[in-house]
PDB file of C-alpha atoms in Angstrom:
ATOM      1  CA  GLN G  38       1.860 -18.514  -6.434  1.00 64.00           C
ATOM      2  CA  LYS G  39      -0.925 -19.043  -3.931  1.00 69.00           C
ATOM      3  CA  GLU G  40      -2.678 -15.958  -2.725  1.00 70.00           C
ATOM      4  CA  THR G  41      -3.230 -15.686   1.037  1.00 71.00           C
ATOM      5  CA  PRO G  42      -6.801 -14.749   1.972  1.00 65.00           C
ATOM      6  CA  PRO G  43      -7.218 -11.526   3.953  1.00 66.00           C
ATOM      7  CA  ALA G  44      -7.143 -11.864   7.759  1.00 68.00           C
ATOM      8  CA  THR G  45     -10.501 -10.112   7.964  1.00 68.00           C
ATOM      9  CA  PRO G  46     -13.235 -11.348   5.599  1.00 63.00           C
ATOM     10  CA  THR G  47     -14.643  -8.738   3.269  1.00 66.00           C
ATOM     11  CA  THR G  48     -18.331  -8.275   2.671  1.00 63.00           C
ATOM     12  CA  THR G  49     -19.578  -7.569  -0.804  1.00 70.00           C
ATOM     13  CA  THR G  50     -23.266  -7.560   0.062  1.00 74.00           C
ATOM     14  CA  PRO G  51     -24.696  -5.359   2.800  1.00 76.00           C
ATOM     15  CA  LEU G  52     -26.124  -6.952   5.930  1.00 75.00           C
ATOM     16  CA  PRO G  53     -29.930  -7.098   6.085  1.00 75.00           C
ATOM     17  CA  PRO G  54     -31.780  -4.577   8.231  1.00 79.00           C
ATOM     18  CA  LEU G  55     -32.067  -5.660  11.862  1.00 74.00           C
ATOM     19  CA  ASP G  56     -35.871  -5.942  11.662  1.00 77.00           C
ATOM     20  CA  THR G  57     -35.501  -8.771   9.114  1.00 80.00           C
ATOM     21  CA  ILE G  58     -33.126 -10.865  11.193  1.00 85.00           C
ATOM     22  CA  THR G  59     -34.577 -13.815  13.101  1.00 89.00           C
ATOM     23  CA  SER G  60     -32.785 -14.872  16.271  1.00 92.00           C
ATOM     24  CA  PHE G  61     -33.466 -18.239  17.860  1.00 96.00           C
ATOM     25  CA  TYR G  62     -31.943 -21.002  19.969  1.00 97.00           C
ATOM     26  CA  VAL G  63     -31.400 -24.607  18.903  1.00 97.00           C
ATOM     27  CA  MET G  64     -30.701 -27.557  21.184  1.00 97.00           C
ATOM     28  CA  ALA G  65     -30.768 -31.333  20.900  1.00 96.00           C
ATOM     29  CA  ASP G  66     -29.807 -34.631  22.495  1.00 95.00           C
ATOM     30  CA  ALA G  67     -30.735 -33.767  26.058  1.00 94.00           C
ATOM     31  CA  PRO G  68     -31.677 -34.634  28.691  1.00 93.00           C
ATOM     32  CA  TYR G  69     -30.018 -38.063  28.478  1.00 90.00           C
ATOM     33  CA  THR G  70     -28.699 -38.531  31.996  1.00 91.00           C
ATOM     34  CA  ASP G  71     -30.065 -37.821  35.466  1.00 91.00           C
ATOM     35  CA  ASN G  72     -27.562 -34.984  35.817  1.00 95.00           C
ATOM     36  CA  GLU G  73     -28.837 -33.429  32.571  1.00 95.00           C
ATOM     37  CA  ARG G  74     -32.452 -34.098  33.552  1.00 94.00           C
ATOM     38  CA  TYR G  75     -32.352 -32.708  37.078  1.00 94.00           C
ATOM     39  CA  ASN G  76     -29.531 -30.138  36.937  1.00 96.00           C
ATOM     40  CA  LEU G  77     -28.155 -29.035  33.586  1.00 96.00           C
ATOM     41  CA  MET G  78     -31.274 -28.803  31.395  1.00 96.00           C
ATOM     42  CA  PRO G  79     -33.506 -27.009  33.932  1.00 97.00           C
ATOM     43  CA  ARG G  80     -30.729 -24.501  34.597  1.00 96.00           C
ATOM     44  CA  HIS G  81     -30.013 -24.087  30.895  1.00 95.00           C
ATOM     45  CA  ILE G  82     -33.698 -23.437  30.084  1.00 97.00           C
ATOM     46  CA  GLU G  83     -33.991 -21.008  32.988  1.00 96.00           C
ATOM     47  CA  GLU G  84     -30.917 -19.061  31.843  1.00 96.00           C
ATOM     48  CA  LEU G  85     -32.025 -18.594  28.220  1.00 95.00           C
ATOM     49  CA  ASP G  86     -32.400 -14.920  27.363  1.00 92.00           C
ATOM     50  CA  ASP G  87     -35.822 -14.069  26.053  1.00 89.00           C
ATOM     51  CA  ASP G  88     -34.397 -11.672  23.455  1.00 91.00           C
ATOM     52  CA  VAL G  89     -34.963 -14.276  20.724  1.00 94.00           C
ATOM     53  CA  GLU G  90     -38.086 -15.283  18.855  1.00 95.00           C
ATOM     54  CA  PHE G  91     -38.171 -19.011  19.589  1.00 97.00           C
ATOM     55  CA  LEU G  92     -36.352 -22.168  20.657  1.00 98.00           C
ATOM     56  CA  VAL G  93     -36.195 -25.395  18.630  1.00 98.00           C
ATOM     57  CA  HIS G  94     -35.312 -28.714  20.251  1.00 98.00           C
ATOM     58  CA  LEU G  95     -34.169 -31.104  17.511  1.00 98.00           C
ATOM     59  CA  GLY G  96     -35.205 -34.194  19.425  1.00 97.00           C
ATOM     60  CA  ASP G  97     -33.722 -37.006  21.457  1.00 97.00           C
ATOM     61  CA  LEU G  98     -35.252 -35.799  24.701  1.00 96.00           C
ATOM     62  CA  SER G  99     -34.282 -39.076  26.327  1.00 93.00           C
ATOM     63  CA  TRP G 100     -31.929 -41.942  25.602  1.00 93.00           C
ATOM     64  CA  ALA G 101     -33.994 -44.929  24.477  1.00 94.00           C
ATOM     65  CA  LYS G 102     -31.220 -47.400  25.300  1.00 92.00           C
ATOM     66  CA  VAL G 103     -31.289 -46.366  28.969  1.00 93.00           C
ATOM     67  CA  ASP G 104     -34.763 -44.885  29.500  1.00 93.00           C
ATOM     68  CA  LYS G 105     -36.462 -47.690  27.528  1.00 95.00           C
ATOM     69  CA  CYS G 106     -39.027 -45.144  26.226  1.00 96.00           C
ATOM     70  CA  ARG G 107     -40.778 -45.152  29.593  1.00 96.00           C
ATOM     71  CA  GLU G 108     -43.506 -42.561  29.895  1.00 98.00           C
ATOM     72  CA  GLY G 109     -41.785 -40.911  32.847  1.00 96.00           C
ATOM     73  CA  ALA G 110     -38.826 -39.908  30.652  1.00 96.00           C
ATOM     74  CA  TYR G 111     -41.154 -38.085  28.229  1.00 97.00           C
ATOM     75  CA  ASP G 112     -43.003 -36.457  31.131  1.00 97.00           C
ATOM     76  CA  GLU G 113     -39.776 -35.305  32.799  1.00 96.00           C
ATOM     77  CA  ALA G 114     -38.416 -33.818  29.565  1.00 97.00           C
ATOM     78  CA  SER G 115     -41.746 -32.117  28.865  1.00 98.00           C
ATOM     79  CA  THR G 116     -41.776 -30.611  32.357  1.00 97.00           C
ATOM     80  CA  ILE G 117     -38.307 -29.160  31.756  1.00 97.00           C
ATOM     81  CA  MET G 118     -39.209 -27.741  28.332  1.00 98.00           C
ATOM     82  CA  LYS G 119     -42.430 -26.178  29.677  1.00 98.00           C
ATOM     83  CA  LYS G 120     -40.236 -23.901  31.791  1.00 97.00           C
ATOM     84  CA  SER G 121     -39.028 -22.096  28.681  1.00 97.00           C
ATOM     85  CA  ARG G 122     -40.269 -18.501  28.609  1.00 97.00           C
ATOM     86  CA  ILE G 123     -39.931 -18.327  24.819  1.00 97.00           C
ATOM     87  CA  PRO G 124     -42.049 -20.189  22.241  1.00 98.00           C
ATOM     88  CA  THR G 125     -40.625 -23.685  21.939  1.00 98.00           C
ATOM     89  CA  PHE G 126     -40.889 -26.093  19.021  1.00 98.00           C
ATOM     90  CA  ILE G 127     -39.912 -29.741  19.471  1.00 98.00           C
ATOM     91  CA  LEU G 128     -39.051 -32.234  16.756  1.00 97.00           C
ATOM     92  CA  PRO G 129     -38.860 -35.982  17.409  1.00 97.00           C
ATOM     93  CA  GLY G 130     -35.451 -37.626  17.349  1.00 96.00           C
ATOM     94  CA  ASP G 131     -34.652 -41.283  16.768  1.00 97.00           C
ATOM     95  CA  ASN G 132     -34.479 -41.902  20.535  1.00 96.00           C
ATOM     96  CA  ASP G 133     -37.965 -40.444  20.965  1.00 97.00           C
ATOM     97  CA  ILE G 134     -39.682 -42.796  18.511  1.00 97.00           C
ATOM     98  CA  ASN G 135     -37.601 -45.015  16.198  1.00 96.00           C
ATOM     99  CA  ASP G 136     -35.323 -46.520  18.844  1.00 97.00           C
ATOM    100  CA  CYS G 137     -38.199 -47.583  21.110  1.00 97.00           C
ATOM    101  CA  ASN G 138     -39.056 -51.288  21.221  1.00 97.00           C
ATOM    102  CA  SER G 139     -42.431 -50.218  19.831  1.00 97.00           C
ATOM    103  CA  MET G 140     -42.495 -47.281  17.423  1.00 96.00           C
ATOM    104  CA  THR G 141     -46.235 -47.015  18.060  1.00 97.00           C
ATOM    105  CA  HIS G 142     -45.532 -46.467  21.765  1.00 98.00           C
ATOM    106  CA  GLY G 143     -42.856 -43.871  20.905  1.00 97.00           C
ATOM    107  CA  GLU G 144     -45.272 -42.041  18.602  1.00 97.00           C
ATOM    108  CA  GLU G 145     -47.983 -42.084  21.275  1.00 98.00           C
ATOM    109  CA  MET G 146     -45.624 -40.725  23.935  1.00 98.00           C
ATOM    110  CA  TRP G 147     -44.123 -38.071  21.653  1.00 97.00           C
ATOM    111  CA  THR G 148     -47.597 -36.939  20.567  1.00 97.00           C
ATOM    112  CA  LYS G 149     -48.870 -36.820  24.154  1.00 98.00           C
ATOM    113  CA  TYR G 150     -45.952 -34.789  25.520  1.00 98.00           C
ATOM    114  CA  PHE G 151     -44.462 -32.783  22.628  1.00 98.00           C
ATOM    115  CA  ALA G 152     -46.778 -32.453  19.614  1.00 96.00           C
ATOM    116  CA  SER G 153     -47.550 -28.808  18.755  1.00 96.00           C
ATOM    117  CA  PHE G 154     -45.637 -27.804  21.877  1.00 97.00           C
ATOM    118  CA  ASP G 155     -45.477 -24.175  20.721  1.00 97.00           C
ATOM    119  CA  LYS G 156     -49.257 -23.818  21.149  1.00 96.00           C
ATOM    120  CA  ARG G 157     -48.585 -23.377  24.881  1.00 97.00           C
ATOM    121  CA  TYR G 158     -47.224 -19.924  24.059  1.00 97.00           C
ATOM    122  CA  ASN G 159     -48.870 -16.773  22.840  1.00 95.00           C
ATOM    123  CA  HIS G 160     -46.900 -16.101  19.656  1.00 95.00           C
ATOM    124  CA  SER G 161     -47.748 -14.572  16.298  1.00 93.00           C
ATOM    125  CA  MET G 162     -45.858 -17.017  14.053  1.00 94.00           C
ATOM    126  CA  ASN G 163     -48.008 -18.455  11.286  1.00 95.00           C
ATOM    127  CA  VAL G 164     -47.062 -22.124  11.711  1.00 96.00           C
ATOM    128  CA  THR G 165     -47.691 -24.717   9.004  1.00 96.00           C
ATOM    129  CA  ARG G 166     -47.382 -28.356  10.088  1.00 96.00           C
ATOM    130  CA  TRP G 167     -47.032 -31.624   8.212  1.00 94.00           C
ATOM    131  CA  GLY G 168     -45.886 -35.200   8.670  1.00 94.00           C
ATOM    132  CA  LYS G 169     -47.558 -38.255  10.148  1.00 93.00           C
ATOM    133  CA  LEU G 170     -47.542 -36.637  13.603  1.00 93.00           C
ATOM    134  CA  ASN G 171     -47.620 -33.028  12.381  1.00 92.00           C
ATOM    135  CA  GLU G 172     -44.084 -32.960  13.704  1.00 94.00           C
ATOM    136  CA  SER G 173     -42.546 -30.907  10.917  1.00 94.00           C
ATOM    137  CA  PHE G 174     -43.215 -27.198  10.761  1.00 94.00           C
ATOM    138  CA  SER G 175     -42.432 -23.983   8.938  1.00 94.00           C
ATOM    139  CA  PHE G 176     -43.389 -20.348   9.241  1.00 90.00           C
TER     140      PHE G 176
END
């Protein structure tokens, strides 16, 4: 006979104390469209509660197929992300670098607009960076 799992999960280990829990936001793959760029993303960033420690954008801040890795797309996305009131870390996605006609151009644009983005904020996180563009991080 198969045993049916309980309707409510049981916990065998206690939850960690609240002062050891890290709360953060994660987003990715936006803004791709003009509606996302001029309406949804700015509103979303503005409405984020600042009761978390940081925000991570996992990349693809534009859609290379449509935006063609034009500098204006990086600038527009950077302007939106700068409105975040909480420390923001940005990783490059394939649309930000790899999918550009020139990866060198994508790297230059990503570095100019998003590298070490969190340094705009006064935070106490001890950040370690690595990678060709110092794009990867830990704390």
